[in-house]
Tab-separated table of C-alpha atoms in Angstrom:
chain	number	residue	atom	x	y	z
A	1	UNK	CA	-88.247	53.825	96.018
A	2	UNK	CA	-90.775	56.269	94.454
A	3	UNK	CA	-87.866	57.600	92.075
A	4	UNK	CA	-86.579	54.007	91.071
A	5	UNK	CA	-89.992	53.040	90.309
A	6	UNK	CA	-91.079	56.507	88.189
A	7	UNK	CA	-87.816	55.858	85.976
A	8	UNK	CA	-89.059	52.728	85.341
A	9	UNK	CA	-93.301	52.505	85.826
A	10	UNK	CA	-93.306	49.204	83.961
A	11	UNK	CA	-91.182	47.595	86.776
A	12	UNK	CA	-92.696	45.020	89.345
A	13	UNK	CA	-92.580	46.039	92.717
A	14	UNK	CA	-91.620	43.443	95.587
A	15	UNK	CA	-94.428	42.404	97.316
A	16	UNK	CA	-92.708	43.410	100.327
A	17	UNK	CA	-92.893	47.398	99.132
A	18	UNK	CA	-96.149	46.374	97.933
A	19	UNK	CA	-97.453	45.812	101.310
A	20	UNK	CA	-95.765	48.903	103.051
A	21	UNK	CA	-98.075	51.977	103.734
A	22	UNK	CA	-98.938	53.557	100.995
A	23	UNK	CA	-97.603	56.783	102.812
A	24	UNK	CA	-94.141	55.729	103.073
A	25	UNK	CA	-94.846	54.940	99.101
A	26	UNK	CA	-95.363	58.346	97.813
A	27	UNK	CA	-93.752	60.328	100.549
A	28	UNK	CA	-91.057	62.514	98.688
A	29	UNK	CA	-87.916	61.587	98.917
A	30	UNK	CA	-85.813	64.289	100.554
A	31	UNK	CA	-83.331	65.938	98.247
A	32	UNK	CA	-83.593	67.759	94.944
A	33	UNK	CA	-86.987	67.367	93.471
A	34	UNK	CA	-87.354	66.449	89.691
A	35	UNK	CA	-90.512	65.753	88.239
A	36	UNK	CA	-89.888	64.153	85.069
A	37	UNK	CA	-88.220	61.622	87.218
A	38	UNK	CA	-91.671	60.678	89.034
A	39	UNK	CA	-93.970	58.269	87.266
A	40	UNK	CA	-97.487	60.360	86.257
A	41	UNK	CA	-98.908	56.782	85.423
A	42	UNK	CA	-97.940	54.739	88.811
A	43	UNK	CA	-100.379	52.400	90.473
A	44	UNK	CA	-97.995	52.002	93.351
A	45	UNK	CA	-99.576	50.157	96.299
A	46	UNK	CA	-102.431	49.853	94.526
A	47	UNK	CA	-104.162	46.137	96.098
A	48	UNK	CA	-105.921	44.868	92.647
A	49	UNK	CA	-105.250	44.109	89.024
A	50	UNK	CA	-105.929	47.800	87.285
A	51	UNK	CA	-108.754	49.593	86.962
A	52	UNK	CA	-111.346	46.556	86.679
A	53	UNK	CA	-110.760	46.478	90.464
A	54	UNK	CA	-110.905	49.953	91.544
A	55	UNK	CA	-114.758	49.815	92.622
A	56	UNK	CA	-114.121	46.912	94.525
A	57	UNK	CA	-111.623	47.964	96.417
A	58	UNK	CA	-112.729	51.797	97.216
A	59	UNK	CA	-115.939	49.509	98.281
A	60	UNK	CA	-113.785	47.826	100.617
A	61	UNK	CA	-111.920	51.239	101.793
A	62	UNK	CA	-115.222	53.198	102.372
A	63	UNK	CA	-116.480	51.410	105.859
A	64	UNK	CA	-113.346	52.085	107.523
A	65	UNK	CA	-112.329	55.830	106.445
A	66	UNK	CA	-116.370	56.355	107.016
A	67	UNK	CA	-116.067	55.101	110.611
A	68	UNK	CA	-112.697	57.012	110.847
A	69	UNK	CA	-113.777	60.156	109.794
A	70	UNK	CA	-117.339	59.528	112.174
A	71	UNK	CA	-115.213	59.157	116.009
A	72	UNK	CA	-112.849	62.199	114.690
A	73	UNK	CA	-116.190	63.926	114.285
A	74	UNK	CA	-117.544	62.594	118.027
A	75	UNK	CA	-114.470	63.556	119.680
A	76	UNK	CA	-114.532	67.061	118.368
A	77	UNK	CA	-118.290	67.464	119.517
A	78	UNK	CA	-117.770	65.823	122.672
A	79	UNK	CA	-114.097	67.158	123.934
A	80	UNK	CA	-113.271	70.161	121.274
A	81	UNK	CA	-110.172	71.676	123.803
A	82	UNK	CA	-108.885	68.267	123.002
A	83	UNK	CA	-110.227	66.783	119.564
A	84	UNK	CA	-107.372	66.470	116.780
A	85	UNK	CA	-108.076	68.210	113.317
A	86	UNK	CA	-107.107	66.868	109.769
A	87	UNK	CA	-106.116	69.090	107.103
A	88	UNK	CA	-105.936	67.728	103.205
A	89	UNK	CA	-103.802	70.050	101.210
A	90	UNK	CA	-104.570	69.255	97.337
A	91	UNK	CA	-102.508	71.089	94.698
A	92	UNK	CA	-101.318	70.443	91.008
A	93	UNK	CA	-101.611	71.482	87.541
A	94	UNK	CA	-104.586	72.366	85.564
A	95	UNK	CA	-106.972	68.851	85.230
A	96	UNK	CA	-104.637	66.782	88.106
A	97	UNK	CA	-108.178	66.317	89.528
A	98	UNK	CA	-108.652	68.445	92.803
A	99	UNK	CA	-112.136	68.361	91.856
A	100	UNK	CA	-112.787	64.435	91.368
A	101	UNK	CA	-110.736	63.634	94.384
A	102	UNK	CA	-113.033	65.636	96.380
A	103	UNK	CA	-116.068	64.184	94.663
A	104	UNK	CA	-115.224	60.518	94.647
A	105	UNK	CA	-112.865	60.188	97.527
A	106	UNK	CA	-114.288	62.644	99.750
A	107	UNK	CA	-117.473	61.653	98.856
A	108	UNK	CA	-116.820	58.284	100.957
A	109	UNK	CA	-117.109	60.764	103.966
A	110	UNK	CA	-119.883	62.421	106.236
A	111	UNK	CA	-120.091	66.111	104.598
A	112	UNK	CA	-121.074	67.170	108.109
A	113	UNK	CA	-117.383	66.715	109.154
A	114	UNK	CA	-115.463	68.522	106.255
A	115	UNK	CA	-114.790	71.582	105.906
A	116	UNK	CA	-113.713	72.370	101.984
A	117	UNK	CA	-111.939	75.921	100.759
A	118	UNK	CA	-111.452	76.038	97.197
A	119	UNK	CA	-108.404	79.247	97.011
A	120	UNK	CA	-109.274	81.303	94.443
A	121	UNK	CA	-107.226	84.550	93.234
A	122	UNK	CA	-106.907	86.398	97.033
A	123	UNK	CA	-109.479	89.554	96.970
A	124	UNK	CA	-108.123	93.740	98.173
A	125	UNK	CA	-109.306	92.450	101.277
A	126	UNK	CA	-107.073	89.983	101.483
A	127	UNK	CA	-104.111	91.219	99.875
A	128	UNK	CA	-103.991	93.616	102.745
A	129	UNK	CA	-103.313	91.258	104.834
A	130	UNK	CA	-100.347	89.013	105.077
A	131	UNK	CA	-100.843	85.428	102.630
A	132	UNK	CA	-101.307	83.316	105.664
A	133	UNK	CA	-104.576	85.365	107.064
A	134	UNK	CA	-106.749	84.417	104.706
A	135	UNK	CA	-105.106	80.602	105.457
A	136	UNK	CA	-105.918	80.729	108.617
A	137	UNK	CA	-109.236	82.105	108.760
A	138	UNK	CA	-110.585	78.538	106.428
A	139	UNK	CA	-108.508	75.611	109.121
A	140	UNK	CA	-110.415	72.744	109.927
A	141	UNK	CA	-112.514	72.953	113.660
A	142	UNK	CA	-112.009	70.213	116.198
A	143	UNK	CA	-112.824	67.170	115.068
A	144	UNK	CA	-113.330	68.325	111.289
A	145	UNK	CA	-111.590	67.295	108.130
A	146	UNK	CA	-110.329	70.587	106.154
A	147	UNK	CA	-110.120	70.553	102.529
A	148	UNK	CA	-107.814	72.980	100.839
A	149	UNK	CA	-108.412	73.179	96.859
A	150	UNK	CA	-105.586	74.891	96.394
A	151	UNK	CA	-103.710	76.456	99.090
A	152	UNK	CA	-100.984	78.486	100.453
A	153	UNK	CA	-98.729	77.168	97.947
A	154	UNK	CA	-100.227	79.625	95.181
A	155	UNK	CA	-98.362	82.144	97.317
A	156	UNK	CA	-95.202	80.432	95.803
A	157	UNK	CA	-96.196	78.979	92.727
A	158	UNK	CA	-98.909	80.942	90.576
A	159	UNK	CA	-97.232	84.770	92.211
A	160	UNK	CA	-93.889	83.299	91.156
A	161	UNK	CA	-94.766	82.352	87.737
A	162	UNK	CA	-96.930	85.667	86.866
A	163	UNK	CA	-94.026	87.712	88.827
A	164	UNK	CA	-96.727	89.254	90.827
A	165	UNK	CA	-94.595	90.272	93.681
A	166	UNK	CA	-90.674	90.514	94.373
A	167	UNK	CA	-88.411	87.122	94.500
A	168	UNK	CA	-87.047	88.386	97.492
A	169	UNK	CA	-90.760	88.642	98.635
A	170	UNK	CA	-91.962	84.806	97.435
A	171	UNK	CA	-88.305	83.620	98.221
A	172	UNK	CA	-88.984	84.215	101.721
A	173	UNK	CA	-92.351	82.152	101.549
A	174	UNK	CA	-90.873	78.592	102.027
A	175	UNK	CA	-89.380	79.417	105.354
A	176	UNK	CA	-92.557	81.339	106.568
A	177	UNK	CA	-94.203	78.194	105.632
A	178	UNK	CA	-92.655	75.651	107.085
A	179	UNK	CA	-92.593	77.433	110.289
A	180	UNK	CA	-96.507	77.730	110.236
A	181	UNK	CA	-97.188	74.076	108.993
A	182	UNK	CA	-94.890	73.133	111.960
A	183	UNK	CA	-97.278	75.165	114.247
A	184	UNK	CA	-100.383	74.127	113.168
A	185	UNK	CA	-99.016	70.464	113.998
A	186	UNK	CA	-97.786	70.838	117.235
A	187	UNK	CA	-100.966	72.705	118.039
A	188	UNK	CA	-103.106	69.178	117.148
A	189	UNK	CA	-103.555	69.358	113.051
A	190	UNK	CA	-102.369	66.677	111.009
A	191	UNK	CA	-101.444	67.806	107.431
A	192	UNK	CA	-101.589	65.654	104.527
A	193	UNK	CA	-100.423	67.226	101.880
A	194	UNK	CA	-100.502	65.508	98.066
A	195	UNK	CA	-99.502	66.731	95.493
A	196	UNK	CA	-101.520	65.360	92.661
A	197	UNK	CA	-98.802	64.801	89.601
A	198	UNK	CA	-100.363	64.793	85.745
A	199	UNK	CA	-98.699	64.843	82.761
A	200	UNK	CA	-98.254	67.079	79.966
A	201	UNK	CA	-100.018	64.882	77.168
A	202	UNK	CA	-102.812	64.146	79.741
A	203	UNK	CA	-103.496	67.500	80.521
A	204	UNK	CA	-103.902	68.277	76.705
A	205	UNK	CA	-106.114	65.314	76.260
A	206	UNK	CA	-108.695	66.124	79.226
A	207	UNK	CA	-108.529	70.064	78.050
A	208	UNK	CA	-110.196	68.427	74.442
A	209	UNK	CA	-112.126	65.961	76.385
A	210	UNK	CA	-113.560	69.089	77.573
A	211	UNK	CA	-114.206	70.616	74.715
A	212	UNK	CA	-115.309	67.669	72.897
A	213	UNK	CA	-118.572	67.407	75.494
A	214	UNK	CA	-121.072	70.157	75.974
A	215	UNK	CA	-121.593	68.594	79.301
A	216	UNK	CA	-118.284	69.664	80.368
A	217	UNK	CA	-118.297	72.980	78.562
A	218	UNK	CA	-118.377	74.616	81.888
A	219	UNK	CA	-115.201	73.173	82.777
A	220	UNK	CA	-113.721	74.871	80.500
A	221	UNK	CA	-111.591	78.300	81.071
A	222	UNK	CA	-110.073	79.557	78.164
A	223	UNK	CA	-106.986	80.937	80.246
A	224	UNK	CA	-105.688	77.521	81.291
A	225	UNK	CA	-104.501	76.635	77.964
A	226	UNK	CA	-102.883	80.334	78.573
A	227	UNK	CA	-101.070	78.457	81.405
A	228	UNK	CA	-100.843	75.594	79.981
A	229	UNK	CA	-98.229	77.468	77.782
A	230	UNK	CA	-96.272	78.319	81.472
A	231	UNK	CA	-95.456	74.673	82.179
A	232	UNK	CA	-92.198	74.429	82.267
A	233	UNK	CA	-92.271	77.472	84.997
A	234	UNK	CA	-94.829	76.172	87.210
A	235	UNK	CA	-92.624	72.794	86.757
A	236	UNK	CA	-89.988	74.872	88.014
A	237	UNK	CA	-91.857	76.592	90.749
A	238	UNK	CA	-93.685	73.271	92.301
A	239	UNK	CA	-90.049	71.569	92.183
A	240	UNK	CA	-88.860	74.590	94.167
A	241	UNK	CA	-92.220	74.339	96.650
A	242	UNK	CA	-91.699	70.629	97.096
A	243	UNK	CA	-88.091	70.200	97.858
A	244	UNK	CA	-88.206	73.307	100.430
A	245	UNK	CA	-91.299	72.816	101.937
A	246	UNK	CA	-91.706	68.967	102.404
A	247	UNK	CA	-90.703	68.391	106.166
A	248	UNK	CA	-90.272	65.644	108.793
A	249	UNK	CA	-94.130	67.573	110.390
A	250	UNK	CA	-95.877	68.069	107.157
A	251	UNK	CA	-94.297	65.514	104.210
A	252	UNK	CA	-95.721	66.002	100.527
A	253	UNK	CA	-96.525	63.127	99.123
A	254	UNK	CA	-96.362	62.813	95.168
A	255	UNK	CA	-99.995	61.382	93.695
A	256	UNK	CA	-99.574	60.035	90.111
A	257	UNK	CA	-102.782	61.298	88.390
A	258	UNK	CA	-103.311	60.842	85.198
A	259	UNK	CA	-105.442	57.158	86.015
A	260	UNK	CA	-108.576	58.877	87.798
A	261	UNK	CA	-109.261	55.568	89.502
A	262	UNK	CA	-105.613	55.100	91.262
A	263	UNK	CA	-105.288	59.073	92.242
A	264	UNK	CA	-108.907	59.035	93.837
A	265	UNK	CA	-108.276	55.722	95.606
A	266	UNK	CA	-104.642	56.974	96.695
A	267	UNK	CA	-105.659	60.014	98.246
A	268	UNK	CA	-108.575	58.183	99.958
A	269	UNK	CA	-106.073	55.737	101.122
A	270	UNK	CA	-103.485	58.472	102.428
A	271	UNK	CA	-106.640	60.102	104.311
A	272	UNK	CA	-107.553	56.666	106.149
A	273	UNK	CA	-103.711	55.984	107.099
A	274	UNK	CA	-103.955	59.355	108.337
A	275	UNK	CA	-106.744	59.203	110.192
A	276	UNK	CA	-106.190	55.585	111.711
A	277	UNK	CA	-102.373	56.874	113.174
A	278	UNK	CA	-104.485	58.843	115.108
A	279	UNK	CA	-105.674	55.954	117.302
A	280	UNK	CA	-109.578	57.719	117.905
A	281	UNK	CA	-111.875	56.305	120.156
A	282	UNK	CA	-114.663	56.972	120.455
A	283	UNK	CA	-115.831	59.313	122.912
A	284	UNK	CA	-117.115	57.660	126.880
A	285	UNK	CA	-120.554	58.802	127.940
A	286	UNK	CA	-120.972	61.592	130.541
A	287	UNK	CA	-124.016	60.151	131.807
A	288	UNK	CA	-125.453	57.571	133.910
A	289	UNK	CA	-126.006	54.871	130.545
A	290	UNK	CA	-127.809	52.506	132.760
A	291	UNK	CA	-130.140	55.065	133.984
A	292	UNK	CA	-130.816	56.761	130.831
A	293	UNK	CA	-131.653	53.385	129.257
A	294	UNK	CA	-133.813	52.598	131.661
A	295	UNK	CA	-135.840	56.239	131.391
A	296	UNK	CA	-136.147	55.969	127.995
A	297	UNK	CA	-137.638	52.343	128.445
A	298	UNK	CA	-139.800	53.980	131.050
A	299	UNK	CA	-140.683	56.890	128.437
């Protein structure tokens, strides 16, 4: 469905696909990946007009991921051995919007109960360890909501485009991968990773947006239109990343981002189906709640 639709964004969807999760929506397909078949401008699932609707309906959204994200939270102060952990992978280009997804659809959230890692260029420290240490040392605690801005993926994307270590090295990445992701989730993590798709011309436009507002000077890093110039290899290397590494435990799911308001709402969405498939409770008393109500009208 997702690659029917990109070829052709204009096209109306059924209302029957319209009302399916928005997961099964923008799960990748499995099978060779090719993103210049995958619609960067998409509003699929998407339950208003446009973007005249997109407070509304994140208005609508917030109570429940709120209270979703609040008993996930109990249950991992209350029974940690037992409490299920979330992990939000977000990766893409230069300006796909990490950032604004955490601040707007985050944001909906109790910032007690995430946990955000924003992977930077790994330090000696950690370059003397194996890529995954430094991965593991940032997962989400019981109960929490982890946050990766960036993620393991750079270990096959960004060190395969700057040839930073052997392809035999990175080659053997996707396997060592998969076979963690597929550990983390049988040991109680669910992963939700998206992969937020922009395109070319929208990058260029928000890199002069930037430039254009002192505001947003900051922003700025002169060496991204240095990769900006590597597109068609990180294109290359995040095909490669998301054909081999999107599995039946830990699916990507393609994000079109270059509307703000539909790739915040999406991944907000994808969180709360996430979150509600876990079927949370929340957590019985371990006291006498007569009694206690009856001291404390006694107090």
């Amino acid at each position: 469905m997702i690659n029917d639709v990109a070829k052709h964004p204009s096209k109306t969807v059924p209302v029957a696909e319209e009302q399916r999760p928005l997961s099964d929506l923008l799960r990748l397909p499995a099978g060779p990946v090719d993103l210049s078949t995958l619609a960067t401008d998409a509003t699929l699932g998407f339950p208003g007009a446009g973007k005249a609707d997109a407070a509304h309906v994140d208005t609508v959204l917030q109570p429940e991921l709120d209270d979703l994200q609040e008993r996930l939270f109990a249950n991992g102060r209350a029974t940690p051995e037992a409490a299920p952990r979330v992990l939000l992978v977000l990766q893409g280009m230069d300006t796909s919007g990490k950032g604004g997804v955490i601040r707007h659809a985050i944001g909906m959230v109790d910032p007690q109960g995430l946990a955000i890692t924003s992977f930077k260029a790994p330090t000696k420290a950690e370059l003397a360890h194996p890529f995954l240490w430094r991965i593991d040392r940032a997962l989400p605690g019981p109960g929490m909501i982890g946050i990766f801005d960036r993620s393991h993926y750079e270990d096959v994307l960004v060190v395969r485009v700057h040839d930073l270590v052997p392809e035999d090295v990175w080659g053997a990445r996707y396997d060592e991968i998969n076979a963690w992701e597929e550990a983390l989730v049988a040991s109680g993590t669910t992963i939700v990773k998206c992969f937020l798709h922009v395109s070319h011309d929208k990058q260029k436009e928000r890199l002069a947006e930037r430039l254009a507002d002192p505001t947003k000077y900051w922003k700025y890093n002169p060496g991204d239109v240095d990769e900006r110039l590597r597109w068609p290899a990180y294109t290359e290397a995040y095909e490669a990343a998301l054909e081999r590494c999107s599995t039946q435990h830990a699916p990507w799911f393609v994000v079109p981002a270059d509307r703000k308001w539909y790739r915040n709402w999406a991944v907000a969405q994808l969180l709360t189906e996430h979150l509600r498939g876990l079927g949370l409770s929340w957590p019985a008393a371990d006291f006498d709640v007569e009694a206690e109500q009856k001291r404390v009208a006694a107090s």
